[in-house]
mmCIF file of C-alpha atoms in Angstrom:
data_model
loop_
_atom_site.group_PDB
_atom_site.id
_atom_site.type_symbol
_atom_site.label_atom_id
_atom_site.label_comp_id
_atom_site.label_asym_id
_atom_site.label_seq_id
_atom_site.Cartn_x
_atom_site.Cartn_y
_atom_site.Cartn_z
ATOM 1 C CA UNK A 255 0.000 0.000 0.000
ATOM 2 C CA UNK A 256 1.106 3.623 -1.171
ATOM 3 C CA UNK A 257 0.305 6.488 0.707
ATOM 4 C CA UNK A 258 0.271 10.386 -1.213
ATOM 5 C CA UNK A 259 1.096 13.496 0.185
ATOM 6 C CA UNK A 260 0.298 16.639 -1.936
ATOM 7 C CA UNK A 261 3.295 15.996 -4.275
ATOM 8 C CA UNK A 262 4.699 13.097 -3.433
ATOM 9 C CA UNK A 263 4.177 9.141 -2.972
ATOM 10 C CA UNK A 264 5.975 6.534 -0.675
ATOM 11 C CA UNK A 265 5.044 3.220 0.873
ATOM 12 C CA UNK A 266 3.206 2.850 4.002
ATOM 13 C CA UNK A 267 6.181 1.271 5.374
ATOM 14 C CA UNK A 268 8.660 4.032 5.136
ATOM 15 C CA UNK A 269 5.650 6.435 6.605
ATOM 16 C CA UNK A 270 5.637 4.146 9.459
ATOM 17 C CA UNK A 271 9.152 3.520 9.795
ATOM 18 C CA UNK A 272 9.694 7.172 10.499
ATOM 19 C CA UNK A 273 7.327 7.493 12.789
ATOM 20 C CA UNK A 274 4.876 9.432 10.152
ATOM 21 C CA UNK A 275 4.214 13.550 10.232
ATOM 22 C CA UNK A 276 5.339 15.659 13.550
ATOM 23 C CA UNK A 277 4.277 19.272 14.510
ATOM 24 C CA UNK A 278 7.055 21.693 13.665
ATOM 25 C CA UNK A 279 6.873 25.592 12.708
ATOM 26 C CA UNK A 280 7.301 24.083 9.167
ATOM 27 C CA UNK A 281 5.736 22.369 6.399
ATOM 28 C CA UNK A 282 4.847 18.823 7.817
ATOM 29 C CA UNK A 283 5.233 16.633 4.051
ATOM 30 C CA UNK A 284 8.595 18.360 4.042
ATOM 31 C CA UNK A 285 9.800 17.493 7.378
ATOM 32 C CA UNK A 286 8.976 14.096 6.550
ATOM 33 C CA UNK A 287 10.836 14.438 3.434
ATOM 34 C CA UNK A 288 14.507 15.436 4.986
ATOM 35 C CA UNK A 289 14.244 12.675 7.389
ATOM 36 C CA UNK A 290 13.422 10.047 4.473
ATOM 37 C CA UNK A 291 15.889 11.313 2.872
ATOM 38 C CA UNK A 292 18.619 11.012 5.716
ATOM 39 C CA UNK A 293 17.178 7.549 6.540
ATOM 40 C CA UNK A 294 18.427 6.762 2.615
ATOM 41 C CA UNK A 295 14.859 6.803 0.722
ATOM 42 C CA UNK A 296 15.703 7.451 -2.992
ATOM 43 C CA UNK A 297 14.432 10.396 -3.905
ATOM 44 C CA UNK A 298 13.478 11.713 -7.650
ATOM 45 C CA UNK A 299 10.634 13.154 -10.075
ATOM 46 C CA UNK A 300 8.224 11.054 -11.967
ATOM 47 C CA UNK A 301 8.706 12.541 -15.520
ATOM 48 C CA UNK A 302 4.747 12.609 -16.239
ATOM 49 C CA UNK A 303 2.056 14.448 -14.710
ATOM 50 C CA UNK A 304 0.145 12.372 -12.346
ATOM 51 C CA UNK A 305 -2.065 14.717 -10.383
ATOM 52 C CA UNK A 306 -4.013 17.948 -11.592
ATOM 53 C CA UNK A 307 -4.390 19.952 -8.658
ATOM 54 C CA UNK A 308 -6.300 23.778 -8.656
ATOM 55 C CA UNK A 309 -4.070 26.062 -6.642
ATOM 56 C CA UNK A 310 -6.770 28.644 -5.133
ATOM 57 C CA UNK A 311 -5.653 31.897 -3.560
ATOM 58 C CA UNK A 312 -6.445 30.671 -0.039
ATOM 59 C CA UNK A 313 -4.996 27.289 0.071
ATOM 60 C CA UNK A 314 -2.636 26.749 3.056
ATOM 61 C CA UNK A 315 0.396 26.392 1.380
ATOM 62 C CA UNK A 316 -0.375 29.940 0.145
ATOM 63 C CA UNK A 317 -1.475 31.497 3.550
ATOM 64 C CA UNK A 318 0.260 29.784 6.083
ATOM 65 C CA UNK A 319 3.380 30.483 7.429
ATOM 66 C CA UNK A 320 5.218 26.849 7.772
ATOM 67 C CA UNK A 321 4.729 26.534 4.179
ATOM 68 C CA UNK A 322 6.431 29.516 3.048
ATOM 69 C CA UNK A 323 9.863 30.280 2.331
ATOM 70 C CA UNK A 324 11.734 30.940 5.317
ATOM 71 C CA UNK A 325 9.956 28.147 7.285
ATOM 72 C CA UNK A 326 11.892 25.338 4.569
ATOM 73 C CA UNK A 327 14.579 27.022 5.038
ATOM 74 C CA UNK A 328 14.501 26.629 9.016
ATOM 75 C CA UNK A 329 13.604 22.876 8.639
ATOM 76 C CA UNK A 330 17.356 22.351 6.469
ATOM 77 C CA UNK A 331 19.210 24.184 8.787
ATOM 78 C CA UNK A 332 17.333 22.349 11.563
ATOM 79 C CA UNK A 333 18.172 18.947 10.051
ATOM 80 C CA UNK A 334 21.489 19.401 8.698
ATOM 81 C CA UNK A 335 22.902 20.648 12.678
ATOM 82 C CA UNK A 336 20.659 17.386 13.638
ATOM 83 C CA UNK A 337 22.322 15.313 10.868
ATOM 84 C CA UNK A 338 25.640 17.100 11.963
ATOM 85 C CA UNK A 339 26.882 18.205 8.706
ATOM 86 C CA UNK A 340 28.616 20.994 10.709
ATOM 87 C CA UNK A 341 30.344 18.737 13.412
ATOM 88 C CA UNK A 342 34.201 20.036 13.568
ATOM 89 C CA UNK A 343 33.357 22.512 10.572
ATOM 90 C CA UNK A 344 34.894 26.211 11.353
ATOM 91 C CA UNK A 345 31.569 26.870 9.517
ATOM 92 C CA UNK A 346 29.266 28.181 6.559
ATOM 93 C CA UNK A 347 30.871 29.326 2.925
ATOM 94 C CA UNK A 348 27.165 30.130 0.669
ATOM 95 C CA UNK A 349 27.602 29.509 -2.847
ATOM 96 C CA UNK A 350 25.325 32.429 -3.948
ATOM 97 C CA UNK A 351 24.331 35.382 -2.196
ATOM 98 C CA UNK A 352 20.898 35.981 -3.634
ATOM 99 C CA UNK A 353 17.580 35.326 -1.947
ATOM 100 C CA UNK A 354 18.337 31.674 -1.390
ATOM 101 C CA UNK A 355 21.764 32.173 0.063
ATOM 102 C CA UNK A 356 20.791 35.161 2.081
ATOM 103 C CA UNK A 357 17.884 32.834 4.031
ATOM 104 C CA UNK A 358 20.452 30.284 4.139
ATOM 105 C CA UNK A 359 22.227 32.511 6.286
ATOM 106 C CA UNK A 360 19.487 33.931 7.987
ATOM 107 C CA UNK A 361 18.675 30.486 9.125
ATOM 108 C CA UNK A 362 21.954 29.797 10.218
ATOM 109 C CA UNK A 363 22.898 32.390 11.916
ATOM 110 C CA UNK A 364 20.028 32.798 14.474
ATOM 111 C CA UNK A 365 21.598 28.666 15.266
ATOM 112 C CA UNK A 366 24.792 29.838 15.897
ATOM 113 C CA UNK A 367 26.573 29.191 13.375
ATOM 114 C CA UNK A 368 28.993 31.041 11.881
ATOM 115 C CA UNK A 369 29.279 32.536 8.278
ATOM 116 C CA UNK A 370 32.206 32.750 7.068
ATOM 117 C CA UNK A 371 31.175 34.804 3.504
ATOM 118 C CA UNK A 372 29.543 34.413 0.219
ATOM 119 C CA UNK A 373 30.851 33.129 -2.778
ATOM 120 C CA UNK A 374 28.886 34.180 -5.783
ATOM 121 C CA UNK A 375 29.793 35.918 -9.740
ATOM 122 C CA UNK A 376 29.414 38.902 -8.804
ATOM 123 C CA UNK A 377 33.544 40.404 -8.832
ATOM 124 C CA UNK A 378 33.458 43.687 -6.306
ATOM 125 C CA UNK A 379 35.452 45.365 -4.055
ATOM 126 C CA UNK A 380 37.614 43.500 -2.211
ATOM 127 C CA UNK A 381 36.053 44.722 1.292
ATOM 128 C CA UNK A 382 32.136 43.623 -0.553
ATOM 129 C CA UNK A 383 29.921 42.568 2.139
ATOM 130 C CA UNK A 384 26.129 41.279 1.722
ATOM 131 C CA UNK A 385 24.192 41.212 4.953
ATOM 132 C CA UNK A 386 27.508 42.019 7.020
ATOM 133 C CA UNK A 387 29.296 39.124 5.811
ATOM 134 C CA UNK A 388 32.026 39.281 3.463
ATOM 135 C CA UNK A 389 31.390 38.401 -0.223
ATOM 136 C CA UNK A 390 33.899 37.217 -3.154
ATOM 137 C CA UNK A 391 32.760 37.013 -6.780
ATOM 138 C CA UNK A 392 34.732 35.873 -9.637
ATOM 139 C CA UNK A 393 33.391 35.983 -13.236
ATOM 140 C CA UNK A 394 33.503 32.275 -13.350
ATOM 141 C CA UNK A 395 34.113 29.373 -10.858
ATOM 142 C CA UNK A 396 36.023 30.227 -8.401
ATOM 143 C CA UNK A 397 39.721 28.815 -8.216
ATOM 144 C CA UNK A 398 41.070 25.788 -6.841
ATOM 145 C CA UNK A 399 43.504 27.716 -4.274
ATOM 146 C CA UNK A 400 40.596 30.257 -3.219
ATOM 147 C CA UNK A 401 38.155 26.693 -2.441
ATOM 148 C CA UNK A 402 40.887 25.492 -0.605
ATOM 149 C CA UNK A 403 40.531 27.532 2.256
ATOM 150 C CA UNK A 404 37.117 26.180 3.152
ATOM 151 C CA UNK A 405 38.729 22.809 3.589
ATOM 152 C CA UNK A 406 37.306 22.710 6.809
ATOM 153 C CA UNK A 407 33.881 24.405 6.312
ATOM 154 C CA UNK A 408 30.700 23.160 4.801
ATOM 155 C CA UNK A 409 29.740 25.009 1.451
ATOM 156 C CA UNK A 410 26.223 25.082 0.903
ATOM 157 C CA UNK A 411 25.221 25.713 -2.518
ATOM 158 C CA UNK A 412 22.471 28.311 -2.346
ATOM 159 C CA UNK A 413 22.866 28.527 -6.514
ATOM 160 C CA UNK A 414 19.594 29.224 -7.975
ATOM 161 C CA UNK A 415 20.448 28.924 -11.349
ATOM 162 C CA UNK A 416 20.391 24.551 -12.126
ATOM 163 C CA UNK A 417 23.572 24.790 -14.686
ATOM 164 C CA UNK A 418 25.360 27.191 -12.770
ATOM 165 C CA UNK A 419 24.782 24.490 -9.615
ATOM 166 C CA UNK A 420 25.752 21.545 -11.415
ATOM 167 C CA UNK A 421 29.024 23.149 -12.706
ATOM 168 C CA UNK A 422 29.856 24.577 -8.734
ATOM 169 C CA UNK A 423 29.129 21.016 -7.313
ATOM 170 C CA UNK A 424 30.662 19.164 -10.514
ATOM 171 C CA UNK A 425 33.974 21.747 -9.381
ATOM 172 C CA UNK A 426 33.819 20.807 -5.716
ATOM 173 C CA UNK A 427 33.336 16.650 -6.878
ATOM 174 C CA UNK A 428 36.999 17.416 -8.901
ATOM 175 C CA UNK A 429 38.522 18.957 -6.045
ATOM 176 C CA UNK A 430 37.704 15.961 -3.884
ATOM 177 C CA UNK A 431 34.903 17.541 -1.942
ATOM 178 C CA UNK A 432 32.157 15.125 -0.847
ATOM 179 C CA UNK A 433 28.753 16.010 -1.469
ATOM 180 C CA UNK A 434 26.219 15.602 1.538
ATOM 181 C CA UNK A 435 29.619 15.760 3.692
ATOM 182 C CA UNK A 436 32.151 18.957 2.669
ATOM 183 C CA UNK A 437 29.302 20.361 0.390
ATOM 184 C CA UNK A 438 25.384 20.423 0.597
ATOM 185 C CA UNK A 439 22.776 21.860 -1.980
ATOM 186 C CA UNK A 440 20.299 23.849 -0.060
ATOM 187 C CA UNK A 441 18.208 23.710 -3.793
ATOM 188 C CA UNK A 442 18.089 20.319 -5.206
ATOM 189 C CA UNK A 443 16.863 19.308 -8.696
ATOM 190 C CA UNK A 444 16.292 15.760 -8.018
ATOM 191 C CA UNK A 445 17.239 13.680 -10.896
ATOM 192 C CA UNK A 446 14.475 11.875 -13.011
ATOM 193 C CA UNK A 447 12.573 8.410 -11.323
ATOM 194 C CA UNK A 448 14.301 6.959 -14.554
ATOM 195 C CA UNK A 449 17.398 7.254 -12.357
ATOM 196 C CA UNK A 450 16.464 4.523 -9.923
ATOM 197 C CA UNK A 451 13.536 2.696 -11.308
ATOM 198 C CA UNK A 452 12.654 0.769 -14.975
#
């Protein structure tokens, strides 16, 4: 038996195992989500429609607070500190410093944990700073030497853009940076269900 949430589907078994939905200040399908995920569930889109839903203007995940924005962003800070992805990490480097990378901080921050600076394309002054933390842009990727000195941080790739993403994790991967361990994506285009199932 298959149970469905608003956009996704799993087996009752995995719903169980994980002890099913739990109040938090954010979206409940979600929270169950990042702990499926960290319990190893394989994650990915179905590449057809399968459900035709009518978004009206007053549906919950439009009025609501726990389903907006900053409340997803509060459950992956609150799970990856859980998960400790930040254990013996000096701290944060943000791939991106637009409104995804400056939540990601927000989120952060008000944990604890410290920011050590943006990374983004966007080549300033050297002193740049966005939200009081320092910022370095280079036209392209970044170099290997500049990288280097967040050996001991966890880079969270706050990269909007999916090709700009894949070629800053795809970097990392070369440099012998472990994804889900030195680096995380705080966006995540999950790869097609082709990628798992026949």
């Amino acid at each position: 038996m298959s149970y469905s949430a608003s956009h996704f589907f799993f087996h009752k078994s995995t719903f169980n195992k994980l002890g099913g939905y739990s109040t938090n200040p954010w979206a409940e399908d979600y929270d169950f989500i990042l702990r499926a995920y960290k319990a190893g569930a394989k994650l990915a889109k179905h590449p057809e429609k399968l459900v035709q839903k009518y978004h009206a203007s007053g549906r919950l995940s439009r009025v609501e607070a726990i389903y907006k924005r900053p409340a997803m962003f509060e459950a992956k800070a609150h799970y990856m500190l859980e998960y400790g992805l930040l254990k013996n990490r000096r701290g944060l480097l943000i791939a991106g410093s637009g409104p995804t990378g400056r939540q990601t901080a927000d989120s952060f921050a008000k944990r604890g944990v410290k920011i050590l600076g943006y990374v983004d394309n966007r080549p300033g002054p050297p002193d740049r700073k966005v939200k009081s933390w320092p910022a370095w842009g280079f036209r392209d990727l970044p170099p290997a030497e500049f990288l280097e000195k967040f050996r001991d941080a966890l880079i969270l790739l706050a990269i909007g853009d999916s090709e700009g993403q894949r070629a800053f994790a795809e970097l990392l991967r070369k440099l012998g940076f472990i994804e889900n361990s030195d680096f995380v994506r705080v966006i995540y285009n999950w790869p097609a269900a082709s990628t798992y199932f026949d």
